[in-house]
Amino acid sequence: MSEANLQTSTVIPQVEVQASKPLKRPPGPWRTAWSKFRRNPYAVTGLVVLLIFIIGGAAAPWLTKYDPAKIDMMFVNVKAGTDGHLLGTDELGRDIFARLLYSARISLTVGFSVAAGSVIIGAIIGSISGFFGGFIDTCFMRLVDVMNSIPLLFLNILVLAIFGTEFRYMIIVLILTSWMSVARLVRGMFLQLREMQYVEAARAIGVSNLGIIFKHLLRNASFPIIVNATLMVGSAILSESALSYLGLGIQAPKTSWGLMLSNAQEFMLVDPLQAVYPGVCILLVVLAVNFIGDGIQDSLNPRQKMSERRIDRWRKSFLKSKI
């Protein structure tokens, strides 16, 4: 056998072995974002706390046997743990633990509904304003300036006092007074993205303006919108609690954390824990949502890497405190 045949016989199996190795697919953007998110202890803790409240509100009929609206004047302001009442009862004999669980339904529903509605309205107005510019941009931005110049809490109180305090009216009012920040954010993103080369390429092949807005630009601006929507959940819960505390939000027999605070202020000297329980729930949910928003912002931003040193310091300090 000649030397050329020997070389070919030795080279060909090596090529076949290299070609048979499967290529490892690089992780996608969502998988990369999740890997960054789960390494953030604050964001993971916030997610766990939020899931506990969501599951508690959804499973409220199975977690407690008491009706949150049932009045029992024989057990008024009883202490925690008395006669099966885990956290005691309020001034009308209603179980506090049951009211906290059912209030989580109302407060979280308001938070997520207002955030979703505000993002939809703000994204549509901001995308149209930023893409077309000119007279349309001027009209929309002046509308945003007018809405921002009005004290929103007093506007919400005025509208609810005129049209009523039903649950759907409160959600609509909060949506119509919360979309301005999303509109400004989306407009700023569109002013940058509309000058990109892929937008010119889309125009060249005949893609319509609506197709460019919703298929190309809005998808590329989705990361900041998601972060802003997450943070809006906490602000919506605080707004609902403030309105319910003032008597213009959720009305009996329904219950919410703000309404529980409003009812408990008259009995602070009798049982101050009646105001502590809903206040702690509001505090935990808002902090959890803010931690989740910060974690999402760090994980979705491709230019910003998570600081491993900061997490290592947190872990070391946590281990020292446990020792």
mmCIF file of C-alpha atoms in Angstrom:
data_model
loop_
_atom_site.group_PDB
_atom_site.id
_atom_site.type_symbol
_atom_site.label_atom_id
_atom_site.label_comp_id
_atom_site.label_asym_id
_atom_site.label_seq_id
_atom_site.Cartn_x
_atom_site.Cartn_y
_atom_site.Cartn_z
ATOM 1 C CA MET A 1 0.000 0.000 0.000
ATOM 2 C CA SER A 2 1.363 3.417 -0.923
ATOM 3 C CA GLU A 3 1.962 6.293 1.506
ATOM 4 C CA ALA A 4 -0.914 8.340 0.035
ATOM 5 C CA ASN A 5 -3.406 5.539 0.732
ATOM 6 C CA LEU A 6 -2.132 5.238 4.286
ATOM 7 C CA GLN A 7 -2.600 8.955 4.906
ATOM 8 C CA THR A 8 -6.116 8.975 3.543
ATOM 9 C CA SER A 9 -7.025 5.904 5.568
ATOM 10 C CA THR A 10 -5.845 7.566 8.757
ATOM 11 C CA VAL A 11 -7.377 10.981 8.099
ATOM 12 C CA ILE A 12 -10.877 9.937 7.090
ATOM 13 C CA PRO A 13 -11.859 8.303 10.440
ATOM 14 C CA GLN A 14 -10.738 11.416 12.326
ATOM 15 C CA VAL A 15 -13.004 13.585 10.191
ATOM 16 C CA GLU A 16 -15.913 11.222 10.757
ATOM 17 C CA VAL A 17 -15.392 11.297 14.530
ATOM 18 C CA GLN A 18 -15.331 15.082 14.601
ATOM 19 C CA ALA A 19 -18.438 15.361 12.440
ATOM 20 C CA SER A 20 -20.348 12.902 14.617
ATOM 21 C CA LYS A 21 -20.034 15.066 17.743
ATOM 22 C CA PRO A 22 -23.281 17.004 18.367
ATOM 23 C CA LEU A 23 -22.971 20.743 18.528
ATOM 24 C CA LYS A 24 -24.013 22.225 21.854
ATOM 25 C CA ARG A 25 -26.785 24.753 21.383
ATOM 26 C CA PRO A 26 -26.137 28.057 23.151
ATOM 27 C CA PRO A 27 -28.715 29.053 25.783
ATOM 28 C CA GLY A 28 -31.479 31.390 24.674
ATOM 29 C CA PRO A 29 -32.140 34.849 26.140
ATOM 30 C CA TRP A 30 -34.910 33.665 28.485
ATOM 31 C CA ARG A 31 -32.816 30.783 29.810
ATOM 32 C CA THR A 32 -29.894 33.124 30.361
ATOM 33 C CA ALA A 33 -32.181 35.579 32.148
ATOM 34 C CA TRP A 34 -33.545 32.825 34.400
ATOM 35 C CA SER A 35 -30.025 31.662 35.297
ATOM 36 C CA LYS A 36 -29.155 35.215 36.335
ATOM 37 C CA PHE A 37 -32.452 35.683 38.171
ATOM 38 C CA ARG A 38 -32.139 32.549 40.299
ATOM 39 C CA ARG A 39 -28.654 33.575 41.452
ATOM 40 C CA ASN A 40 -30.113 36.742 42.970
ATOM 41 C CA PRO A 41 -31.164 35.845 46.561
ATOM 42 C CA TYR A 42 -33.330 38.934 47.001
ATOM 43 C CA ALA A 43 -35.321 38.286 43.820
ATOM 44 C CA VAL A 44 -35.778 34.585 44.590
ATOM 45 C CA THR A 45 -36.938 35.394 48.128
ATOM 46 C CA GLY A 46 -39.411 37.932 46.764
ATOM 47 C CA LEU A 47 -40.717 35.393 44.252
ATOM 48 C CA VAL A 48 -41.229 32.799 46.986
ATOM 49 C CA VAL A 49 -43.071 35.297 49.210
ATOM 50 C CA LEU A 50 -45.309 36.407 46.334
ATOM 51 C CA LEU A 51 -46.109 32.805 45.411
ATOM 52 C CA ILE A 52 -47.045 32.083 49.041
ATOM 53 C CA PHE A 53 -49.573 34.929 49.009
ATOM 54 C CA ILE A 54 -50.929 33.897 45.589
ATOM 55 C CA ILE A 55 -51.355 30.270 46.656
ATOM 56 C CA GLY A 56 -52.836 31.359 49.998
ATOM 57 C CA GLY A 57 -55.422 33.548 48.291
ATOM 58 C CA ALA A 58 -56.304 30.895 45.703
ATOM 59 C CA ALA A 59 -56.593 28.122 48.301
ATOM 60 C CA ALA A 60 -58.397 30.246 50.916
ATOM 61 C CA PRO A 61 -61.534 28.013 51.092
ATOM 62 C CA TRP A 62 -59.323 25.010 51.903
ATOM 63 C CA LEU A 63 -57.020 26.799 54.346
ATOM 64 C CA THR A 64 -59.748 28.127 56.615
ATOM 65 C CA LYS A 65 -63.246 26.994 57.532
ATOM 66 C CA TYR A 66 -64.545 30.456 58.420
ATOM 67 C CA ASP A 67 -66.484 32.819 56.192
ATOM 68 C CA PRO A 68 -64.705 36.199 56.110
ATOM 69 C CA ALA A 69 -68.035 38.057 56.058
ATOM 70 C CA LYS A 70 -69.788 36.065 58.808
ATOM 71 C CA ILE A 71 -70.535 38.161 61.881
ATOM 72 C CA ASP A 72 -70.511 36.479 65.283
ATOM 73 C CA MET A 73 -71.118 38.912 68.134
ATOM 74 C CA MET A 74 -70.428 36.171 70.679
ATOM 75 C CA PHE A 75 -66.724 36.151 69.728
ATOM 76 C CA VAL A 76 -65.756 39.803 69.409
ATOM 77 C CA ASN A 77 -62.078 40.815 69.598
ATOM 78 C CA VAL A 78 -60.949 37.424 70.851
ATOM 79 C CA LYS A 79 -57.235 36.762 71.130
ATOM 80 C CA ALA A 80 -55.202 34.698 68.690
ATOM 81 C CA GLY A 81 -55.672 30.943 69.037
ATOM 82 C CA THR A 82 -59.014 31.153 70.862
ATOM 83 C CA ASP A 83 -61.691 28.639 69.760
ATOM 84 C CA GLY A 84 -59.892 27.783 66.531
ATOM 85 C CA HIS A 85 -59.355 31.378 65.426
ATOM 86 C CA LEU A 86 -55.697 31.373 64.399
ATOM 87 C CA LEU A 87 -55.238 35.168 64.554
ATOM 88 C CA GLY A 88 -58.316 36.037 66.583
ATOM 89 C CA THR A 89 -61.396 37.978 65.498
ATOM 90 C CA ASP A 90 -62.192 41.619 64.783
ATOM 91 C CA GLU A 91 -64.763 43.972 66.250
ATOM 92 C CA LEU A 92 -67.650 42.083 64.591
ATOM 93 C CA GLY A 93 -66.446 38.580 65.383
ATOM 94 C CA ARG A 94 -65.085 37.892 61.897
ATOM 95 C CA ASP A 95 -62.052 35.618 61.645
ATOM 96 C CA ILE A 96 -58.945 37.720 60.896
ATOM 97 C CA PHE A 97 -56.974 34.914 59.237
ATOM 98 C CA ALA A 98 -59.830 34.192 56.822
ATOM 99 C CA ARG A 99 -60.145 37.898 56.007
ATOM 100 C CA LEU A 100 -56.398 38.130 55.310
ATOM 101 C CA LEU A 101 -56.546 35.205 52.887
ATOM 102 C CA TYR A 102 -59.582 36.526 51.015
ATOM 103 C CA SER A 103 -58.109 40.034 51.026
ATOM 104 C CA ALA A 104 -55.052 38.679 49.217
ATOM 105 C CA ARG A 105 -57.359 37.747 46.342
ATOM 106 C CA ILE A 106 -58.705 41.280 46.022
ATOM 107 C CA SER A 107 -55.406 43.111 46.465
ATOM 108 C CA LEU A 108 -53.415 40.885 44.112
ATOM 109 C CA THR A 109 -56.195 40.944 41.513
ATOM 110 C CA VAL A 110 -56.188 44.733 41.598
ATOM 111 C CA GLY A 111 -52.388 44.859 41.392
ATOM 112 C CA PHE A 112 -52.007 42.546 38.404
ATOM 113 C CA SER A 113 -55.087 43.905 36.582
ATOM 114 C CA VAL A 114 -53.989 47.527 36.915
ATOM 115 C CA ALA A 115 -50.437 46.664 35.856
ATOM 116 C CA ALA A 116 -51.634 44.750 32.789
ATOM 117 C CA GLY A 117 -54.127 47.432 31.714
ATOM 118 C CA SER A 118 -51.657 50.277 32.240
ATOM 119 C CA VAL A 119 -48.967 48.469 30.248
ATOM 120 C CA ILE A 120 -51.335 47.859 27.325
ATOM 121 C CA ILE A 121 -52.541 51.467 27.155
ATOM 122 C CA GLY A 122 -49.106 52.980 27.790
ATOM 123 C CA ALA A 123 -47.387 50.685 25.276
ATOM 124 C CA ILE A 124 -49.877 51.531 22.525
ATOM 125 C CA ILE A 125 -49.726 55.289 23.114
ATOM 126 C CA GLY A 126 -45.962 55.359 23.594
ATOM 127 C CA SER A 127 -45.247 53.240 20.517
ATOM 128 C CA ILE A 128 -47.445 55.352 18.246
ATOM 129 C CA SER A 129 -46.017 58.569 19.656
ATOM 130 C CA GLY A 130 -42.393 57.458 19.371
ATOM 131 C CA PHE A 131 -42.696 55.883 15.935
ATOM 132 C CA PHE A 132 -44.593 58.592 14.061
ATOM 133 C CA GLY A 133 -43.372 61.650 15.989
ATOM 134 C CA GLY A 134 -44.378 65.139 14.863
ATOM 135 C CA PHE A 135 -47.889 66.323 15.635
ATOM 136 C CA ILE A 136 -49.005 62.935 16.998
ATOM 137 C CA ASP A 137 -46.077 62.852 19.398
ATOM 138 C CA THR A 138 -46.789 66.397 20.566
ATOM 139 C CA CYS A 139 -50.472 65.668 21.261
ATOM 140 C CA PHE A 140 -49.794 62.481 23.205
ATOM 141 C CA MET A 141 -46.955 63.934 25.244
ATOM 142 C CA ARG A 142 -48.996 66.995 26.189
ATOM 143 C CA LEU A 143 -51.721 64.617 27.359
ATOM 144 C CA VAL A 144 -49.131 62.809 29.478
ATOM 145 C CA ASP A 145 -47.965 66.138 30.938
ATOM 146 C CA VAL A 146 -51.531 67.105 31.822
ATOM 147 C CA MET A 147 -52.161 63.754 33.521
ATOM 148 C CA ASN A 148 -48.911 63.995 35.483
ATOM 149 C CA SER A 149 -49.744 67.524 36.657
ATOM 150 C CA ILE A 150 -52.994 66.377 38.303
ATOM 151 C CA PRO A 151 -52.794 64.903 41.840
ATOM 152 C CA LEU A 152 -53.774 61.346 41.014
ATOM 153 C CA LEU A 153 -55.001 60.399 44.482
ATOM 154 C CA PHE A 154 -57.470 63.288 44.568
ATOM 155 C CA LEU A 155 -58.535 62.484 41.002
ATOM 156 C CA ASN A 156 -59.213 58.871 41.976
ATOM 157 C CA ILE A 157 -61.200 59.998 45.026
ATOM 158 C CA LEU A 158 -63.255 62.412 42.896
ATOM 159 C CA VAL A 159 -64.079 59.860 40.197
ATOM 160 C CA LEU A 160 -64.986 57.119 42.677
ATOM 161 C CA ALA A 161 -67.131 59.529 44.695
ATOM 162 C CA ILE A 162 -69.086 60.421 41.522
ATOM 163 C CA PHE A 163 -69.422 57.050 39.770
ATOM 164 C CA GLY A 164 -69.478 54.778 42.816
ATOM 165 C CA THR A 165 -67.080 52.494 44.628
ATOM 166 C CA GLU A 166 -67.640 49.256 42.731
ATOM 167 C CA PHE A 167 -64.715 46.940 42.176
ATOM 168 C CA ARG A 168 -64.583 47.373 38.396
ATOM 169 C CA TYR A 169 -64.755 51.154 38.635
ATOM 170 C CA MET A 170 -61.758 51.234 40.948
ATOM 171 C CA ILE A 171 -59.688 49.086 38.567
ATOM 172 C CA ILE A 172 -60.639 51.259 35.577
ATOM 173 C CA VAL A 173 -59.807 54.467 37.428
ATOM 174 C CA LEU A 174 -56.427 53.149 38.556
ATOM 175 C CA ILE A 175 -55.611 52.003 35.026
ATOM 176 C CA LEU A 176 -56.523 55.360 33.489
ATOM 177 C CA THR A 177 -54.279 57.174 35.969
ATOM 178 C CA SER A 178 -51.247 54.842 35.834
ATOM 179 C CA TRP A 179 -50.290 54.439 32.156
ATOM 180 C CA MET A 180 -48.199 57.618 31.765
ATOM 181 C CA SER A 181 -44.865 56.235 32.961
ATOM 182 C CA VAL A 182 -45.140 53.277 30.566
ATOM 183 C CA ALA A 183 -45.967 55.613 27.683
ATOM 184 C CA ARG A 184 -42.895 57.765 28.344
ATOM 185 C CA LEU A 185 -40.661 54.693 28.633
ATOM 186 C CA VAL A 186 -41.906 53.119 25.393
ATOM 187 C CA ARG A 187 -41.682 56.434 23.533
ATOM 188 C CA GLY A 188 -38.048 56.857 24.557
ATOM 189 C CA MET A 189 -37.233 53.323 23.421
ATOM 190 C CA PHE A 190 -38.978 53.811 20.069
ATOM 191 C CA LEU A 191 -37.116 57.045 19.375
ATOM 192 C CA GLN A 192 -33.904 55.000 19.468
ATOM 193 C CA LEU A 193 -35.122 51.816 17.807
ATOM 194 C CA ARG A 194 -36.866 53.418 14.829
ATOM 195 C CA GLU A 195 -33.473 54.538 13.451
ATOM 196 C CA MET A 196 -32.039 51.013 13.399
ATOM 197 C CA GLN A 197 -31.078 49.336 10.144
ATOM 198 C CA TYR A 198 -33.525 46.451 10.496
ATOM 199 C CA VAL A 199 -36.376 48.974 10.521
ATOM 200 C CA GLU A 200 -35.146 50.381 7.197
ATOM 201 C CA ALA A 201 -34.868 46.837 5.868
ATOM 202 C CA ALA A 202 -38.431 46.082 6.966
ATOM 203 C CA ARG A 203 -39.671 49.204 5.197
ATOM 204 C CA ALA A 204 -37.745 48.233 2.069
ATOM 205 C CA ILE A 205 -39.467 44.842 1.796
ATOM 206 C CA GLY A 206 -42.898 46.407 2.244
ATOM 207 C CA VAL A 207 -43.740 45.798 5.916
ATOM 208 C CA SER A 208 -46.492 48.135 7.126
ATOM 209 C CA ASN A 209 -46.043 50.611 9.943
ATOM 210 C CA LEU A 210 -48.201 48.549 12.301
ATOM 211 C CA GLY A 211 -46.165 45.461 11.451
ATOM 212 C CA ILE A 212 -42.930 47.285 12.227
ATOM 213 C CA ILE A 213 -44.339 48.596 15.518
ATOM 214 C CA PHE A 214 -45.793 45.372 16.893
ATOM 215 C CA LYS A 215 -43.565 42.721 15.276
ATOM 216 C CA HIS A 216 -40.174 44.386 15.497
ATOM 217 C CA LEU A 217 -39.924 47.465 17.707
ATOM 218 C CA LEU A 218 -42.307 46.522 20.505
ATOM 219 C CA ARG A 219 -40.724 43.095 20.893
ATOM 220 C CA ASN A 220 -37.265 44.627 21.190
ATOM 221 C CA ALA A 221 -38.566 47.053 23.832
ATOM 222 C CA SER A 222 -40.291 44.314 25.860
ATOM 223 C CA PHE A 223 -37.609 43.946 28.555
ATOM 224 C CA PRO A 224 -37.985 47.454 30.075
ATOM 225 C CA ILE A 225 -41.765 47.132 29.794
ATOM 226 C CA ILE A 226 -41.738 43.884 31.794
ATOM 227 C CA VAL A 227 -39.622 45.474 34.519
ATOM 228 C CA ASN A 228 -41.904 48.517 34.717
ATOM 229 C CA ALA A 229 -45.014 46.327 34.815
ATOM 230 C CA THR A 230 -43.589 44.330 37.715
ATOM 231 C CA LEU A 231 -42.960 47.470 39.740
ATOM 232 C CA MET A 232 -46.442 48.787 38.931
ATOM 233 C CA VAL A 233 -48.050 45.845 40.737
ATOM 234 C CA GLY A 234 -46.764 47.137 44.075
ATOM 235 C CA SER A 235 -47.870 50.706 43.421
ATOM 236 C CA ALA A 236 -51.344 49.515 42.400
ATOM 237 C CA ILE A 237 -51.687 47.511 45.632
ATOM 238 C CA LEU A 238 -50.691 50.590 47.631
ATOM 239 C CA SER A 239 -53.214 52.741 45.734
ATOM 240 C CA GLU A 240 -55.992 50.232 46.354
ATOM 241 C CA SER A 241 -55.100 50.064 50.035
ATOM 242 C CA ALA A 242 -55.137 53.861 50.320
ATOM 243 C CA LEU A 243 -58.539 54.136 48.617
ATOM 244 C CA SER A 244 -59.995 51.337 50.747
ATOM 245 C CA TYR A 245 -58.556 52.946 53.865
ATOM 246 C CA LEU A 246 -60.364 56.177 52.939
ATOM 247 C CA GLY A 247 -63.630 54.298 52.404
ATOM 248 C CA LEU A 248 -63.697 54.677 48.595
ATOM 249 C CA GLY A 249 -62.280 51.298 47.611
ATOM 250 C CA ILE A 250 -63.507 47.819 48.451
ATOM 251 C CA GLN A 251 -66.767 47.857 50.394
ATOM 252 C CA ALA A 252 -68.245 45.299 52.812
ATOM 253 C CA PRO A 253 -69.076 42.425 52.668
ATOM 254 C CA LYS A 254 -65.951 42.138 50.503
ATOM 255 C CA THR A 255 -62.638 42.662 52.192
ATOM 256 C CA SER A 256 -59.172 43.947 51.398
ATOM 257 C CA TRP A 257 -56.080 44.793 53.383
ATOM 258 C CA GLY A 258 -56.788 48.511 53.157
ATOM 259 C CA LEU A 259 -60.350 48.029 54.389
ATOM 260 C CA MET A 260 -59.067 45.938 57.300
ATOM 261 C CA LEU A 261 -56.707 48.772 58.231
ATOM 262 C CA SER A 262 -59.572 51.253 58.082
ATOM 263 C CA ASN A 263 -61.745 49.118 60.368
ATOM 264 C CA ALA A 264 -58.907 48.420 62.815
ATOM 265 C CA GLN A 265 -57.988 52.050 63.485
ATOM 266 C CA GLU A 266 -60.918 52.461 65.881
ATOM 267 C CA PHE A 267 -59.779 49.519 68.001
ATOM 268 C CA MET A 268 -56.061 50.198 68.254
ATOM 269 C CA LEU A 269 -56.242 50.386 72.050
ATOM 270 C CA VAL A 270 -58.273 47.183 72.314
ATOM 271 C CA ASP A 271 -56.269 44.989 69.930
ATOM 272 C CA PRO A 272 -53.453 46.722 67.996
ATOM 273 C CA LEU A 273 -52.605 43.496 66.157
ATOM 274 C CA GLN A 274 -55.724 43.927 64.033
ATOM 275 C CA ALA A 275 -53.902 46.729 62.211
ATOM 276 C CA VAL A 276 -50.517 44.998 62.256
ATOM 277 C CA TYR A 277 -51.621 41.912 60.308
ATOM 278 C CA PRO A 278 -52.872 43.653 57.116
ATOM 279 C CA GLY A 279 -50.076 46.223 57.315
ATOM 280 C CA VAL A 280 -47.452 43.462 57.376
ATOM 281 C CA CYS A 281 -49.136 41.733 54.430
ATOM 282 C CA ILE A 282 -49.043 44.920 52.364
ATOM 283 C CA LEU A 283 -45.415 45.514 53.325
ATOM 284 C CA LEU A 284 -44.309 41.984 52.429
ATOM 285 C CA VAL A 285 -46.097 41.895 49.075
ATOM 286 C CA VAL A 286 -44.833 45.317 47.969
ATOM 287 C CA LEU A 287 -41.263 44.502 49.017
ATOM 288 C CA ALA A 288 -41.455 41.135 47.277
ATOM 289 C CA VAL A 289 -42.687 42.717 44.042
ATOM 290 C CA ASN A 290 -39.960 45.372 44.168
ATOM 291 C CA PHE A 291 -37.264 42.721 44.729
ATOM 292 C CA ILE A 292 -38.641 40.724 41.800
ATOM 293 C CA GLY A 293 -38.599 43.819 39.602
ATOM 294 C CA ASP A 294 -34.986 44.569 40.507
ATOM 295 C CA GLY A 295 -34.029 40.967 39.804
ATOM 296 C CA ILE A 296 -35.761 40.996 36.434
ATOM 297 C CA GLN A 297 -34.044 44.256 35.552
ATOM 298 C CA ASP A 298 -30.618 42.791 36.346
ATOM 299 C CA SER A 299 -31.311 39.552 34.490
ATOM 300 C CA LEU A 300 -32.847 41.057 31.342
ATOM 301 C CA ASN A 301 -30.258 43.778 30.862
ATOM 302 C CA PRO A 302 -27.565 42.311 28.564
ATOM 303 C CA ARG A 303 -25.119 45.121 29.315
ATOM 304 C CA GLN A 304 -25.259 44.660 33.066
ATOM 305 C CA LYS A 305 -23.781 41.591 34.719
ATOM 306 C CA MET A 306 -24.730 40.548 38.187
ATOM 307 C CA SER A 307 -22.118 41.332 40.782
ATOM 308 C CA GLU A 308 -20.894 38.011 42.137
ATOM 309 C CA ARG A 309 -18.931 39.783 44.843
ATOM 310 C CA ARG A 310 -22.090 41.360 46.236
ATOM 311 C CA ILE A 311 -23.827 37.969 46.414
ATOM 312 C CA ASP A 312 -20.761 36.363 48.003
ATOM 313 C CA ARG A 313 -20.684 39.082 50.669
ATOM 314 C CA TRP A 314 -24.379 38.522 51.339
ATOM 315 C CA ARG A 315 -23.868 34.778 51.692
ATOM 316 C CA LYS A 316 -20.885 35.187 54.001
ATOM 317 C CA SER A 317 -22.719 37.667 56.223
ATOM 318 C CA PHE A 318 -25.750 35.354 56.295
ATOM 319 C CA LEU A 319 -23.621 32.360 57.311
ATOM 320 C CA LYS A 320 -21.886 34.410 60.029
ATOM 321 C CA SER A 321 -25.226 35.501 61.423
ATOM 322 C CA LYS A 322 -26.418 31.885 61.527
ATOM 323 C CA ILE A 323 -23.254 30.855 63.396
#
